[in-house]
C-alpha cells in the first residue's frame, strides 16, 4: 500500500511569490523616499554651498568661495553671534533651573507631581506661534517700566521659557532609575540638601542632563516663530535674518556654507559621542 504525502497546497496554501516580491520592492521604495524626504534639504543646501552661481536654479561650477567669504557679510555674522549667544545662555539657565525643578517635582507627592508635569508639558503642546504671541503681549505690558526691553532680554527669556520643559522631561526618567533612598542617606550623613543634590543626585542623572542640554540647545538654535515675535530693536538671530533676506533677489550663499559646516560639525560630534559611549559600555561589560 502506498501513501501520498500531503502538501500545503492541498490545504489551500498559496506561495504568493509575486506578492512577496512586490511588497519587498514597495518597502525599498518607501525607505528610499523617506531618506530622501529627511535628507534632501541638507543635500541641496550642501550642493548650493559649492555652487559658483548665486542663483539656486542653476549650477554653473564648483567653488569654495562661499566658505572663504562665509563671515564677510557683517549682518549675517552678527546674527550668527546673536544666535549662539542666546542659545548658549538660554540652555545654561534652563539646565540649572530645569534640573532643580525636576528634582523638586520628583520628590513631590504623586498627585502634585502629576499636576506639575502637566504644567511643564503645556509649553511643549502649545503652538509656537501662540507661545510667541502670548509672550509678546506679556512683554508689551512691561514697556512703560522697561522701555527697551524688546531685543536681547525678551529673546533670552522666551528661549528659557520654551527650552526649560525639555530639560525637565529629560531629567525625570533618570531620577526614576535612581535609588530613591540616596537623598535620604545623604541627609542622614549630615550633608545639606543643596550639597546633596550637587554631590549625589546630579552625578546619577548626568546623562539625562546632557541629553536635555543638547535637545534644548538645538531647539533654541533653530527657533524662528517665538524669536520673531519676541525680539526687537534690530536684534536678529540667524533664522530671522534669513527670513528678512528671502524677499531679496538672492540669499547670500555664505548662509549655505555656514549651514553645511554646522551640519558636518554636528555629525562629527554625534559620532564622537557614540564612540565614547560605546567604549564605556564595552569597558563596563569587560569589568563585570
mmCIF file with all atom_site columns, N, CA, C and O in Angstrom, residues 61-81:
data_model
loop_
_atom_site.group_PDB
_atom_site.id
_atom_site.type_symbol
_atom_site.label_atom_id
_atom_site.label_alt_id
_atom_site.label_comp_id
_atom_site.label_asym_id
_atom_site.label_entity_id
_atom_site.label_seq_id
_atom_site.pdbx_PDB_ins_code
_atom_site.Cartn_x
_atom_site.Cartn_y
_atom_site.Cartn_z
_atom_site.occupancy
_atom_site.B_iso_or_equiv
_atom_site.pdbx_formal_charge
_atom_site.auth_seq_id
_atom_site.auth_comp_id
_atom_site.auth_asym_id
_atom_site.auth_atom_id
_atom_site.pdbx_PDB_model_num
ATOM 1  N N  . UNK A 1 61 ? 29.207 75.979 -11.611 1.00 0.00 ? 61 UNK A N  1
ATOM 2  C CA . UNK A 1 61 ? 30.569 75.494 -11.363 1.00 0.00 ? 61 UNK A CA 1
ATOM 3  C C  . UNK A 1 61 ? 30.819 75.217 -9.895  1.00 0.00 ? 61 UNK A C  1
ATOM 4  O O  . UNK A 1 61 ? 30.051 75.640 -9.031  1.00 0.00 ? 61 UNK A O  1
ATOM 5  N N  . UNK A 1 62 ? 31.910 74.493 -9.617  1.00 0.00 ? 62 UNK A N  1
ATOM 6  C CA . UNK A 1 62 ? 32.267 74.109 -8.248  1.00 0.00 ? 62 UNK A CA 1
ATOM 7  C C  . UNK A 1 62 ? 33.237 75.125 -7.664  1.00 0.00 ? 62 UNK A C  1
ATOM 8  O O  . UNK A 1 62 ? 34.228 75.475 -8.310  1.00 0.00 ? 62 UNK A O  1
ATOM 9  N N  . UNK A 1 63 ? 32.948 75.590 -6.435  1.00 0.00 ? 63 UNK A N  1
ATOM 10 C CA . UNK A 1 63 ? 33.819 76.591 -5.811  1.00 0.00 ? 63 UNK A CA 1
ATOM 11 C C  . UNK A 1 63 ? 33.791 76.491 -4.284  1.00 0.00 ? 63 UNK A C  1
ATOM 12 O O  . UNK A 1 63 ? 32.802 76.028 -3.705  1.00 0.00 ? 63 UNK A O  1
ATOM 13 N N  . UNK A 1 64 ? 34.901 76.947 -3.655  1.00 0.00 ? 64 UNK A N  1
ATOM 14 C CA . UNK A 1 64 ? 34.984 77.046 -2.188  1.00 0.00 ? 64 UNK A CA 1
ATOM 15 C C  . UNK A 1 64 ? 34.880 78.507 -1.732  1.00 0.00 ? 64 UNK A C  1
ATOM 16 O O  . UNK A 1 64 ? 35.117 78.815 -0.568  1.00 0.00 ? 64 UNK A O  1
ATOM 17 N N  . UNK A 1 65 ? 34.506 79.380 -2.667  1.00 0.00 ? 65 UNK A N  1
ATOM 18 C CA . UNK A 1 65 ? 34.483 80.821 -2.382  1.00 0.00 ? 65 UNK A CA 1
ATOM 19 C C  . UNK A 1 65 ? 33.571 81.167 -1.200  1.00 0.00 ? 65 UNK A C  1
ATOM 20 O O  . UNK A 1 65 ? 33.907 82.008 -0.365  1.00 0.00 ? 65 UNK A O  1
ATOM 21 N N  . UNK A 1 66 ? 32.399 80.537 -1.134  1.00 0.00 ? 66 UNK A N  1
ATOM 22 C CA . UNK A 1 66 ? 31.414 80.898 -0.102  1.00 0.00 ? 66 UNK A CA 1
ATOM 23 C C  . UNK A 1 66 ? 31.865 80.467 1.291   1.00 0.00 ? 66 UNK A C  1
ATOM 24 O O  . UNK A 1 66 ? 31.455 81.059 2.284   1.00 0.00 ? 66 UNK A O  1
ATOM 25 N N  . UNK A 1 67 ? 32.720 79.438 1.350   1.00 0.00 ? 67 UNK A N  1
ATOM 26 C CA . UNK A 1 67 ? 33.294 79.037 2.636   1.00 0.00 ? 67 UNK A CA 1
ATOM 27 C C  . UNK A 1 67 ? 34.366 80.029 3.087   1.00 0.00 ? 67 UNK A C  1
ATOM 28 O O  . UNK A 1 67 ? 34.533 80.297 4.274   1.00 0.00 ? 67 UNK A O  1
ATOM 29 N N  . UNK A 1 68 ? 35.092 80.580 2.111   1.00 0.00 ? 68 UNK A N  1
ATOM 30 C CA . UNK A 1 68 ? 36.140 81.559 2.415   1.00 0.00 ? 68 UNK A CA 1
ATOM 31 C C  . UNK A 1 68 ? 35.554 82.912 2.823   1.00 0.00 ? 68 UNK A C  1
ATOM 32 O O  . UNK A 1 68 ? 36.114 83.627 3.646   1.00 0.00 ? 68 UNK A O  1
ATOM 33 N N  . UNK A 1 69 ? 34.403 83.241 2.214   1.00 0.00 ? 69 UNK A N  1
ATOM 34 C CA . UNK A 1 69 ? 33.771 84.548 2.496   1.00 0.00 ? 69 UNK A CA 1
ATOM 35 C C  . UNK A 1 69 ? 32.537 84.405 3.387   1.00 0.00 ? 69 UNK A C  1
ATOM 36 O O  . UNK A 1 69 ? 31.668 85.271 3.386   1.00 0.00 ? 69 UNK A O  1
ATOM 37 N N  . UNK A 1 70 ? 32.475 83.288 4.143   1.00 0.00 ? 70 UNK A N  1
ATOM 38 C CA . UNK A 1 70 ? 31.310 82.979 4.965   1.00 0.00 ? 70 UNK A CA 1
ATOM 39 C C  . UNK A 1 70 ? 30.952 84.110 5.928   1.00 0.00 ? 70 UNK A C  1
ATOM 40 O O  . UNK A 1 70 ? 29.787 84.447 6.124   1.00 0.00 ? 70 UNK A O  1
ATOM 41 N N  . UNK A 1 71 ? 31.983 84.707 6.524   1.00 0.00 ? 71 UNK A N  1
ATOM 42 C CA . UNK A 1 71 ? 31.754 85.736 7.546   1.00 0.00 ? 71 UNK A CA 1
ATOM 43 C C  . UNK A 1 71 ? 32.033 87.152 7.023   1.00 0.00 ? 71 UNK A C  1
ATOM 44 O O  . UNK A 1 71 ? 32.248 88.080 7.811   1.00 0.00 ? 71 UNK A O  1
ATOM 45 N N  . UNK A 1 72 ? 32.024 87.297 5.692   1.00 0.00 ? 72 UNK A N  1
ATOM 46 C CA . UNK A 1 72 ? 32.269 88.634 5.115   1.00 0.00 ? 72 UNK A CA 1
ATOM 47 C C  . UNK A 1 72 ? 31.042 89.537 5.214   1.00 0.00 ? 72 UNK A C  1
ATOM 48 O O  . UNK A 1 72 ? 31.160 90.767 5.219   1.00 0.00 ? 72 UNK A O  1
ATOM 49 N N  . UNK A 1 73 ? 29.862 88.924 5.300   1.00 0.00 ? 73 UNK A N  1
ATOM 50 C CA . UNK A 1 73 ? 28.625 89.697 5.448   1.00 0.00 ? 73 UNK A CA 1
ATOM 51 C C  . UNK A 1 73 ? 28.443 90.047 6.928   1.00 0.00 ? 73 UNK A C  1
ATOM 52 O O  . UNK A 1 73 ? 28.236 89.173 7.772   1.00 0.00 ? 73 UNK A O  1
ATOM 53 N N  . UNK A 1 74 ? 28.530 91.328 7.252   1.00 0.00 ? 74 UNK A N  1
ATOM 54 C CA . UNK A 1 74 ? 28.502 91.786 8.647   1.00 0.00 ? 74 UNK A CA 1
ATOM 55 C C  . UNK A 1 74 ? 27.201 91.420 9.343   1.00 0.00 ? 74 UNK A C  1
ATOM 56 O O  . UNK A 1 74 ? 27.207 90.967 10.494  1.00 0.00 ? 74 UNK A O  1
ATOM 57 N N  . UNK A 1 75 ? 26.084 91.586 8.654   1.00 0.00 ? 75 UNK A N  1
ATOM 58 C CA . UNK A 1 75 ? 24.777 91.316 9.265   1.00 0.00 ? 75 UNK A CA 1
ATOM 59 C C  . UNK A 1 75 ? 24.587 89.818 9.550   1.00 0.00 ? 75 UNK A C  1
ATOM 60 O O  . UNK A 1 75 ? 24.039 89.439 10.586  1.00 0.00 ? 75 UNK A O  1
ATOM 61 N N  . UNK A 1 76 ? 25.069 88.990 8.612   1.00 0.00 ? 76 UNK A N  1
ATOM 62 C CA . UNK A 1 76 ? 24.987 87.540 8.822   1.00 0.00 ? 76 UNK A CA 1
ATOM 63 C C  . UNK A 1 76 ? 25.858 87.122 10.003  1.00 0.00 ? 76 UNK A C  1
ATOM 64 O O  . UNK A 1 76 ? 25.423 86.338 10.862  1.00 0.00 ? 76 UNK A O  1
ATOM 65 N N  . UNK A 1 77 ? 27.071 87.654 10.052  1.00 0.00 ? 77 UNK A N  1
ATOM 66 C CA . UNK A 1 77 ? 27.994 87.328 11.148  1.00 0.00 ? 77 UNK A CA 1
ATOM 67 C C  . UNK A 1 77 ? 27.400 87.726 12.492  1.00 0.00 ? 77 UNK A C  1
ATOM 68 O O  . UNK A 1 77 ? 27.465 86.960 13.459  1.00 0.00 ? 77 UNK A O  1
ATOM 69 N N  . UNK A 1 78 ? 26.801 88.913 12.551  1.00 0.00 ? 78 UNK A N  1
ATOM 70 C CA . UNK A 1 78 ? 26.195 89.384 13.798  1.00 0.00 ? 78 UNK A CA 1
ATOM 71 C C  . UNK A 1 78 ? 25.016 88.505 14.211  1.00 0.00 ? 78 UNK A C  1
ATOM 72 O O  . UNK A 1 78 ? 24.835 88.201 15.392  1.00 0.00 ? 78 UNK A O  1
ATOM 73 N N  . UNK A 1 79 ? 24.226 88.081 13.220  1.00 0.00 ? 79 UNK A N  1
ATOM 74 C CA . UNK A 1 79 ? 23.077 87.224 13.531  1.00 0.00 ? 79 UNK A CA 1
ATOM 75 C C  . UNK A 1 79 ? 23.522 85.851 14.039  1.00 0.00 ? 79 UNK A C  1
ATOM 76 O O  . UNK A 1 79 ? 22.884 85.261 14.919  1.00 0.00 ? 79 UNK A O  1
ATOM 77 N N  . UNK A 1 80 ? 24.634 85.347 13.511  1.00 0.00 ? 80 UNK A N  1
ATOM 78 C CA . UNK A 1 80 ? 25.192 84.070 13.982  1.00 0.00 ? 80 UNK A CA 1
ATOM 79 C C  . UNK A 1 80 ? 25.666 84.204 15.423  1.00 0.00 ? 80 UNK A C  1
ATOM 80 O O  . UNK A 1 80 ? 25.400 83.333 16.265  1.00 0.00 ? 80 UNK A O  1
ATOM 81 N N  . UNK A 1 81 ? 26.370 85.313 15.724  1.00 0.00 ? 81 UNK A N  1
ATOM 82 C CA . UNK A 1 81 ? 26.838 85.568 17.093  1.00 0.00 ? 81 UNK A CA 1
ATOM 83 C C  . UNK A 1 81 ? 25.647 85.683 18.041  1.00 0.00 ? 81 UNK A C  1
ATOM 84 O O  . UNK A 1 81 ? 25.659 85.118 19.142  1.00 0.00 ? 81 UNK A O  1
#
